[in-house]
Short mmCIF file of C-alpha atoms in Angstrom, two decimals:
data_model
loop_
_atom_site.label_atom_id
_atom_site.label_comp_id
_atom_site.label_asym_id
_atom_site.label_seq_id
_atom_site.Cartn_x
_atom_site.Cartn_y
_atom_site.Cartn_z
CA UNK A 1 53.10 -129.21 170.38
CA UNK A 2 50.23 -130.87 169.39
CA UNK A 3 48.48 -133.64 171.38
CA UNK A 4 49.90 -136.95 170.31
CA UNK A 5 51.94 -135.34 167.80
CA UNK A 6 55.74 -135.77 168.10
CA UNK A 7 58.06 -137.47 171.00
CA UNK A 8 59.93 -134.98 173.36
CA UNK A 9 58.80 -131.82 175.34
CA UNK A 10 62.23 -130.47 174.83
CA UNK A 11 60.84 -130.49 170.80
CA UNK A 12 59.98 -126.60 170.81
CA UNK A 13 62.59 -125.47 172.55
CA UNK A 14 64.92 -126.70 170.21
CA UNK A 15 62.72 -125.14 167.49
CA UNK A 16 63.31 -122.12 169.01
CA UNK A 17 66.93 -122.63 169.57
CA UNK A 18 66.78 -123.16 165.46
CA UNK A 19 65.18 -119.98 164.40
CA UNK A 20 66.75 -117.67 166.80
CA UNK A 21 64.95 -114.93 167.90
CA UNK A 22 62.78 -114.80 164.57
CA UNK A 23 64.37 -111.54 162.54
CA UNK A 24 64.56 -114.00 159.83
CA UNK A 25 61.32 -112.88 159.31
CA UNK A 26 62.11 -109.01 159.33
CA UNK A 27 65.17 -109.65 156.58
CA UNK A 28 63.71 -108.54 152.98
CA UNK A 29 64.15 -110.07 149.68
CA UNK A 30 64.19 -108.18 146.14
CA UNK A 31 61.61 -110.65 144.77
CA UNK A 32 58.81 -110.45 147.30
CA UNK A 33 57.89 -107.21 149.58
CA UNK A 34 55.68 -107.14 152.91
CA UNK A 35 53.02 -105.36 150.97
CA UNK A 36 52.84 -108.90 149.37
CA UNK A 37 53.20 -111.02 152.72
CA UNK A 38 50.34 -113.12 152.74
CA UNK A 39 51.43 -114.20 156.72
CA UNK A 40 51.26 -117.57 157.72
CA UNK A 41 50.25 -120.21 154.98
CA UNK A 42 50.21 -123.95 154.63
CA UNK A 43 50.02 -125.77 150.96
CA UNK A 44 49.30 -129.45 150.58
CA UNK A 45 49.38 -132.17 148.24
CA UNK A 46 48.01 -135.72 147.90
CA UNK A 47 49.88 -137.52 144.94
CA UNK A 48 49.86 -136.43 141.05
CA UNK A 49 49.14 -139.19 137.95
CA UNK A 50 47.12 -140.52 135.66
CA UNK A 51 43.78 -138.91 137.15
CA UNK A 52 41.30 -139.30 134.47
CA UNK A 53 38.31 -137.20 135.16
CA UNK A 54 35.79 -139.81 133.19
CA UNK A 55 36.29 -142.35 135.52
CA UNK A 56 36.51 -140.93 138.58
CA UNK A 57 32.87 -140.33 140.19
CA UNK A 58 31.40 -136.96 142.00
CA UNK A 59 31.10 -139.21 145.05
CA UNK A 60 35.10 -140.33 145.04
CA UNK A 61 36.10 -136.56 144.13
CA UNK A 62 34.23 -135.45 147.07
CA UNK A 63 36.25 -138.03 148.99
CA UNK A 64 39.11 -136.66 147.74
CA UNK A 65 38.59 -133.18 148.42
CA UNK A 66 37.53 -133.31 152.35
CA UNK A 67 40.30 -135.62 152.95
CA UNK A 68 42.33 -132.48 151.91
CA UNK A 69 40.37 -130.49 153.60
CA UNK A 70 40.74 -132.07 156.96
CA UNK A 71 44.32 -131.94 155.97
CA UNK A 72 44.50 -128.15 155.56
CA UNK A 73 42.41 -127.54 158.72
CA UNK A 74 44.42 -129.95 160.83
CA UNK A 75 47.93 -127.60 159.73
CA UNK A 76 45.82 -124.46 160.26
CA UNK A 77 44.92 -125.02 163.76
CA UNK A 78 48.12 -124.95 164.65
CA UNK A 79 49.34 -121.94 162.58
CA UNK A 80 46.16 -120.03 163.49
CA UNK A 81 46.51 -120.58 167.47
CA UNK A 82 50.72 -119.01 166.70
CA UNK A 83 52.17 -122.72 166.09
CA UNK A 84 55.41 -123.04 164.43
CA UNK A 85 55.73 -124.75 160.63
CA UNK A 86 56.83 -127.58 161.93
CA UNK A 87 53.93 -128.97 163.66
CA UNK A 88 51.62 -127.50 161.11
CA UNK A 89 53.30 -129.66 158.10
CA UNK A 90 53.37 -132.82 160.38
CA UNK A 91 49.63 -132.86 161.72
CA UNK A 92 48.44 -132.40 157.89
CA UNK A 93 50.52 -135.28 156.54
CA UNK A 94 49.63 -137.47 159.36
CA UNK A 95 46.05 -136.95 158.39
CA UNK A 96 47.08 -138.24 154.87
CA UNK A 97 49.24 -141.12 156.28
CA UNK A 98 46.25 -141.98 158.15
CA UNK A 99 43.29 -142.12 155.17
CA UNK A 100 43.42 -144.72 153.06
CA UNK A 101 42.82 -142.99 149.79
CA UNK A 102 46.31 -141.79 149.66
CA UNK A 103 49.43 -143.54 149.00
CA UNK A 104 50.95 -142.88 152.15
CA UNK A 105 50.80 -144.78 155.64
CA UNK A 106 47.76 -146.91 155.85
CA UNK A 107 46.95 -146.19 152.23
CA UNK A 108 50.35 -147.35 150.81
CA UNK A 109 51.00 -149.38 147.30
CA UNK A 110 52.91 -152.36 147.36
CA UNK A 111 56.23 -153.64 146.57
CA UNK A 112 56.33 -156.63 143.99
CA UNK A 113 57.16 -158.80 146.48
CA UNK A 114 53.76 -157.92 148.22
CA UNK A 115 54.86 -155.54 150.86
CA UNK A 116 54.39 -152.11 152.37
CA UNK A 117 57.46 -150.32 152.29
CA UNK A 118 56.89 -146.47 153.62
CA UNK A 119 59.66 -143.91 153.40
CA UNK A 120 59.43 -140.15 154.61
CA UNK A 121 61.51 -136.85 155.13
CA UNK A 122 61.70 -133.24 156.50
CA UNK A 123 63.33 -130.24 156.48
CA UNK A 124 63.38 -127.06 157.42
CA UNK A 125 64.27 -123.98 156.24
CA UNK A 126 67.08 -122.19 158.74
CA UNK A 127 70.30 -121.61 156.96
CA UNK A 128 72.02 -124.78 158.74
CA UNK A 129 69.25 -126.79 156.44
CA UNK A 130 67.91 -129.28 159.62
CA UNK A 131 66.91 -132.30 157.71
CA UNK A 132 65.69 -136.05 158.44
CA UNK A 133 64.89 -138.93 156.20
CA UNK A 134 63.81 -142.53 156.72
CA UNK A 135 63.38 -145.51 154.27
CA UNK A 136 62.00 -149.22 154.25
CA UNK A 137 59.81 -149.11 157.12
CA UNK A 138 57.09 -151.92 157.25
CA UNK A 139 56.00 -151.29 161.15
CA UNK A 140 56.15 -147.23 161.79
CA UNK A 141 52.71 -146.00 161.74
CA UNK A 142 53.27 -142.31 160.52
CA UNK A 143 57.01 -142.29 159.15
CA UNK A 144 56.76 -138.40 158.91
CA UNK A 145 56.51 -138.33 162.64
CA UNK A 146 59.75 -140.15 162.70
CA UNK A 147 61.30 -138.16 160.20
CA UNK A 148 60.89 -135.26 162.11
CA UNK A 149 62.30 -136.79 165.33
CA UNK A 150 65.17 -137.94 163.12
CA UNK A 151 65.41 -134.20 162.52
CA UNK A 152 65.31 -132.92 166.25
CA UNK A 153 66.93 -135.26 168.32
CA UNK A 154 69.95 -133.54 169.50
CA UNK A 155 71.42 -136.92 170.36
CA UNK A 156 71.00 -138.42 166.40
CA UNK A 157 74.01 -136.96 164.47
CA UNK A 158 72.41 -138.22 161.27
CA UNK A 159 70.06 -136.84 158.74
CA UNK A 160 68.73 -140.08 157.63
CA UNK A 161 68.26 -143.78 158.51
CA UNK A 162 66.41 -146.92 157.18
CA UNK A 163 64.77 -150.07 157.42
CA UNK A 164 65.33 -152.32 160.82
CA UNK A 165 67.50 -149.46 162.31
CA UNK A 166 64.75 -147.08 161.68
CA UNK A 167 61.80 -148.78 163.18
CA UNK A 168 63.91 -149.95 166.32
CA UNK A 169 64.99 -146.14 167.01
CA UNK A 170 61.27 -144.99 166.23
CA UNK A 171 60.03 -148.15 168.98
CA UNK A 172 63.20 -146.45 171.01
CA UNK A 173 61.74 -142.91 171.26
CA UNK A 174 57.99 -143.59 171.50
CA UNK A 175 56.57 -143.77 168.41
CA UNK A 176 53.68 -146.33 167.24
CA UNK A 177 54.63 -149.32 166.27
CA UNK A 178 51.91 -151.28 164.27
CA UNK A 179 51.35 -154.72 162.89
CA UNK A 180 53.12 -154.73 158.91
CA UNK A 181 49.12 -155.61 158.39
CA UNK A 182 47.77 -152.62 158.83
CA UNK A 183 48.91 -150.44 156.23
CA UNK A 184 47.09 -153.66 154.03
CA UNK A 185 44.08 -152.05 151.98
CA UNK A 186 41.70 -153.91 149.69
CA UNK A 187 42.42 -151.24 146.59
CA UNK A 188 45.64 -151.14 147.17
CA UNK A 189 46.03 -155.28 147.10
CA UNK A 190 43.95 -155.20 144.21
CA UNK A 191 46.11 -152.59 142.31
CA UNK A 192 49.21 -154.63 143.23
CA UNK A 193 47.35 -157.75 141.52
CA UNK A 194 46.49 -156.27 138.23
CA UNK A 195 49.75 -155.17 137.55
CA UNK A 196 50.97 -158.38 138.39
CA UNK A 197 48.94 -159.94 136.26
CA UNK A 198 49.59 -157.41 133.27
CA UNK A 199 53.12 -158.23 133.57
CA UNK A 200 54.01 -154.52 134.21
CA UNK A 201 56.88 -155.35 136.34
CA UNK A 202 59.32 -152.90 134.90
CA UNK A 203 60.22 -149.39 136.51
CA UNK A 204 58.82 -147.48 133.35
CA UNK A 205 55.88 -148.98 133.37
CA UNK A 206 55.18 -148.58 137.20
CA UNK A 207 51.85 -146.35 137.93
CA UNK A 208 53.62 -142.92 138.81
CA UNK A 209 50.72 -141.64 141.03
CA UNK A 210 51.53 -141.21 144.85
CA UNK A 211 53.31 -138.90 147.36
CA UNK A 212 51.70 -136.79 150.14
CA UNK A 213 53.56 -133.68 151.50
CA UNK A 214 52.80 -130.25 153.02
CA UNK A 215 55.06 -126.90 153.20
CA UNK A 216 54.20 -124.06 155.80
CA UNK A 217 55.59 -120.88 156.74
CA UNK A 218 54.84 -119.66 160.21
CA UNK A 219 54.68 -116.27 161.97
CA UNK A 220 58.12 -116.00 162.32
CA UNK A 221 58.92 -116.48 158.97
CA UNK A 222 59.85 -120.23 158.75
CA UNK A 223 59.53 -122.97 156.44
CA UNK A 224 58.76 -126.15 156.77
CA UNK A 225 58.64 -129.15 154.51
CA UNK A 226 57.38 -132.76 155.38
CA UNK A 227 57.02 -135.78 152.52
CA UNK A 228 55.75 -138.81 152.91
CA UNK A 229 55.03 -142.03 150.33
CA UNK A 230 54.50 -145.57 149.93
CA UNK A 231 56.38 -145.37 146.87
CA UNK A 232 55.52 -146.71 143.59
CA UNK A 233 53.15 -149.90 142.67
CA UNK A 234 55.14 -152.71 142.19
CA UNK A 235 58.54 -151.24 142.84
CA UNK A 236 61.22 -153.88 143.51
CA UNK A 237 61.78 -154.43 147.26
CA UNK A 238 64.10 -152.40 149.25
CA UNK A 239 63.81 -149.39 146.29
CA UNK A 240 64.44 -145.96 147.65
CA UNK A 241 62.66 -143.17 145.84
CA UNK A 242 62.76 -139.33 145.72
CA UNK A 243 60.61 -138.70 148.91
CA UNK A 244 63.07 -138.90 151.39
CA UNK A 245 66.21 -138.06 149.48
CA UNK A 246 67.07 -134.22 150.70
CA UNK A 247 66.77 -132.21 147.43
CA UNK A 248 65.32 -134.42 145.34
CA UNK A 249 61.36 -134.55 146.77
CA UNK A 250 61.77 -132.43 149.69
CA UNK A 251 63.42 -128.81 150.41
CA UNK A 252 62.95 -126.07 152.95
CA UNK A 253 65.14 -122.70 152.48
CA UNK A 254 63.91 -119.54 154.26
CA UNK A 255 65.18 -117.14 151.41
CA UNK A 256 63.86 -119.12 148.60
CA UNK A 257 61.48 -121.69 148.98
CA UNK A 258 60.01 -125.07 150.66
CA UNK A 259 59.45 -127.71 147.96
CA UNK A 260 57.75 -131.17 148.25
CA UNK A 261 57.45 -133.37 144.89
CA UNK A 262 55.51 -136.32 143.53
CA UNK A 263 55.51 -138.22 140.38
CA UNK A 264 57.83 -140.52 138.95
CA UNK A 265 60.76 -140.39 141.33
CA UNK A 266 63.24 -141.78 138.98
CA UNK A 267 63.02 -138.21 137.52
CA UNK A 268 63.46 -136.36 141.12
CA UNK A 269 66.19 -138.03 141.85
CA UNK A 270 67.99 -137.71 138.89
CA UNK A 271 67.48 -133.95 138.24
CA UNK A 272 67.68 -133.05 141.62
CA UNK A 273 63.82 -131.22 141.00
CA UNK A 274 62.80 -129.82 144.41
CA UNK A 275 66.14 -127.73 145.01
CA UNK A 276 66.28 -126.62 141.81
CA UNK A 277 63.34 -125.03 142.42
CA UNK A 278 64.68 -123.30 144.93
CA UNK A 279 68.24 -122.76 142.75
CA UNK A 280 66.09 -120.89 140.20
CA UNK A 281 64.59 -118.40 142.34
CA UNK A 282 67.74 -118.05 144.17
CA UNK A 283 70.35 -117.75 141.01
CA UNK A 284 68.13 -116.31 138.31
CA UNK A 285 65.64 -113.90 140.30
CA UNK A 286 62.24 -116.07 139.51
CA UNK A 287 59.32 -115.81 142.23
CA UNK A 288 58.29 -119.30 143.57
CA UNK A 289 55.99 -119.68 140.97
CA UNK A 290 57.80 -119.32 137.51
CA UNK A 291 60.57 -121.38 139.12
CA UNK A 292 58.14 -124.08 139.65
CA UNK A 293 56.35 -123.64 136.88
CA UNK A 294 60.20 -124.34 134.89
CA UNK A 295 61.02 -127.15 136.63
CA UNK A 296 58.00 -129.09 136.10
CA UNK A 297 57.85 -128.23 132.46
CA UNK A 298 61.55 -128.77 132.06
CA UNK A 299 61.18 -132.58 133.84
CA UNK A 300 58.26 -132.67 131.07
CA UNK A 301 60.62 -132.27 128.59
CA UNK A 302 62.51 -135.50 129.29
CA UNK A 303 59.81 -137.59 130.08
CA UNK A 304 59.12 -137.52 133.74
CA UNK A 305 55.72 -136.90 134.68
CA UNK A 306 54.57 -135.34 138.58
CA UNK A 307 54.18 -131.91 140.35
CA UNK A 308 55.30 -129.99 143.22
CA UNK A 309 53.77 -127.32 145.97
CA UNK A 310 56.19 -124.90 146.56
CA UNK A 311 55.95 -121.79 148.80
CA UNK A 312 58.29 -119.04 149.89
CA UNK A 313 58.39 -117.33 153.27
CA UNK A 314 55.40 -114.43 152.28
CA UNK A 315 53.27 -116.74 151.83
CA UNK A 316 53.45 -117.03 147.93
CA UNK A 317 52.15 -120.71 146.77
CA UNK A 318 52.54 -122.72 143.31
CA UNK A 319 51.51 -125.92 142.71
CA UNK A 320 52.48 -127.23 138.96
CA UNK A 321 52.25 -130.44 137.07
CA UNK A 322 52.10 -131.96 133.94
CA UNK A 323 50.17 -134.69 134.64
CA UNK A 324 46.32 -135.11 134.45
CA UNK A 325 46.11 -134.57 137.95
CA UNK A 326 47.08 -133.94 141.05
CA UNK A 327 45.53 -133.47 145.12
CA UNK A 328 46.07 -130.28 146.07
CA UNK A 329 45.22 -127.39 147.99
CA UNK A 330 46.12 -124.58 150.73
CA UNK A 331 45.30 -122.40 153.10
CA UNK A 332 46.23 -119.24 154.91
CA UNK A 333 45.59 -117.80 158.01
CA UNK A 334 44.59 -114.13 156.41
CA UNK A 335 42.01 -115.96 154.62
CA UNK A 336 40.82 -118.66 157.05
CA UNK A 337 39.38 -120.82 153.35
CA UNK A 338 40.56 -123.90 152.50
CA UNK A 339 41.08 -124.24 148.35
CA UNK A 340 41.31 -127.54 146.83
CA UNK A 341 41.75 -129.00 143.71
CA UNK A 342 42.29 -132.18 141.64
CA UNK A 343 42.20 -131.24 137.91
#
């Protein structure tokens, strides 16, 4: 377990009680072979939307692209040193929650009403699909972390809970608590402002752009997804999006895929995106890369606009959109080189 990472020391011994004795790993699949098993991988993404490369300085790309990096390095510590997915997905998104360029944690958009509401979720990817989710919190300082508590506890008999309920069980099992102030940012207020002031106060014309999540596959053959958001500019108060709705932004299953989305979660929600990424490699045969390459052109098709990182247990990775941008970038273990991108 990483330090300061997580709640319980009984946390890895229920992972292993999850996985079993790890011949998931050993079972093969007609779309992938071990010739192809890349090992151990992590893939990472920082929000998709209107990126537009003429406006955006060398300096603030550069920004951009060690934040990820630190991400990637943070998730391949732990994978590198024989860590479990788990772990690896939650250190890299708390490194996102806790930089201020992303919409996430301390970098969060928000609401109309002038607040931060954060929301966050994970799963993994053992056939009993282990999930947690939480919504509306205003004092948790990395909501993933309490997602995946959510997801452990072997006293919580529910995959997801929100707002005042939330933050008391996170205060409950050790998690930081912070000041609704401190997720506050200058850009962020300022962003929040402007739209006000436009009069863009309607859900399709909300500024799409947010989202961080991560997907790993360990040594043993496990994946891991984590998601976490600040949700969209302006939304109305007390709106839930895609992020922590299981199958909509997030999904983890060993013998397809682990998905996390971002983009206009109106469109997540509704067509169900990150399983059906997994639904098309499963049902028609696709590797994790035409399936994700489908869904994000299909969700194109009817007007929603956002991305997803996908990877399946050999460490294959995808990473669509159909947007002008999107934060993005993995890393594998084999390799030992972070790649990152934005355009």
């Amino acid at each position: 377990m990483p330090k300061n990472v997580g709640c319980f020391s009984f946390l890895n011994d229920f992972y292993t009680l999850l996985i079993g004795d790890g011949d998931e790993n050993e079972k093969s699949s007609s779309r992938s072979s071990k010739e192809n098993n890349y090992g151990p991988t992590l893939v990472i993404h920082g929000g998709a939307g209107t990126i537009a490369r003429k406006d955006f300085s060398e300096k603030l790309q550069n920004e951009y692209l060690d934040a990820l990096k630190e991400s990637l390095f943070a998730g391949y510590k732990i994978l590198l040193n024989g860590g479990n997915s788990m772990d690896a997905v939650e250190v890299a998104v708390r490194v996102m929650e806790d930089c201020p360029l992303f919409n996430a944690g301390k970098g969060s958009v928000f609401t109309i009403g002038g607040k931060n509401e954060l929301e966050s979720s994970f799963m993994i990817g053992t056939s009993d699909h282990p999930a947690g989710a939480s919504t509306l919190l205003h004092t948790v300082k990395n909501p993933i972390t309490l997602a995946k508590t959510l997801l452990l506890d072997p006293e919580n008999p529910h995959v997801f809970l929100g707002g005042i309920e939330a933050e008391e069980y996170a205060k409950k099992k050790g998690l930081e608590i912070v000041d609704p102030g401190y997720f506050w940012t200058k850009g962020r207020w300022q962003q929040h402002l402007e739209e006000l002031n436009k009069g863009n106060n309607e859900v399709d014309s909300l500024y799409p752009m947010g989202t961080v999540g991560a997907v790993a596959v360990d040594k043993n053959g496990i994946i891991a997804t984590a998601t976490s958001t600040g949700g969209m500019n302006n939304k109305k108060d007390g709106r839930i999006g895609d992020t922590p709705l299981i199958g909509c932004g997030t999904w983890a299953d060993n013998e397809t895929c682990g998905v996390s989305g971002t983009g206009n979660g109106e469109f997540f929600i509704r067509y169900g995106i990150a399983q059906d990424v997994s639904s098309r490699m499963r049902y028609l045969g696709e590797n994790v890369n035409e399936a994700a390459n489908a869904v994000i052109e299909n969700m194109r098709k009817v007007g929603g606009g956002g991305g997803v990182i996908a990877l399946d247990k050999y460490g294959h990775v995808a990473m669509p959109f159909n947007t002008t941008g999107m934060y993005r970038g993995y890393i594998r273990v084999s390799e030992s080189i972070p790649y990152v991108f934005i355009f």
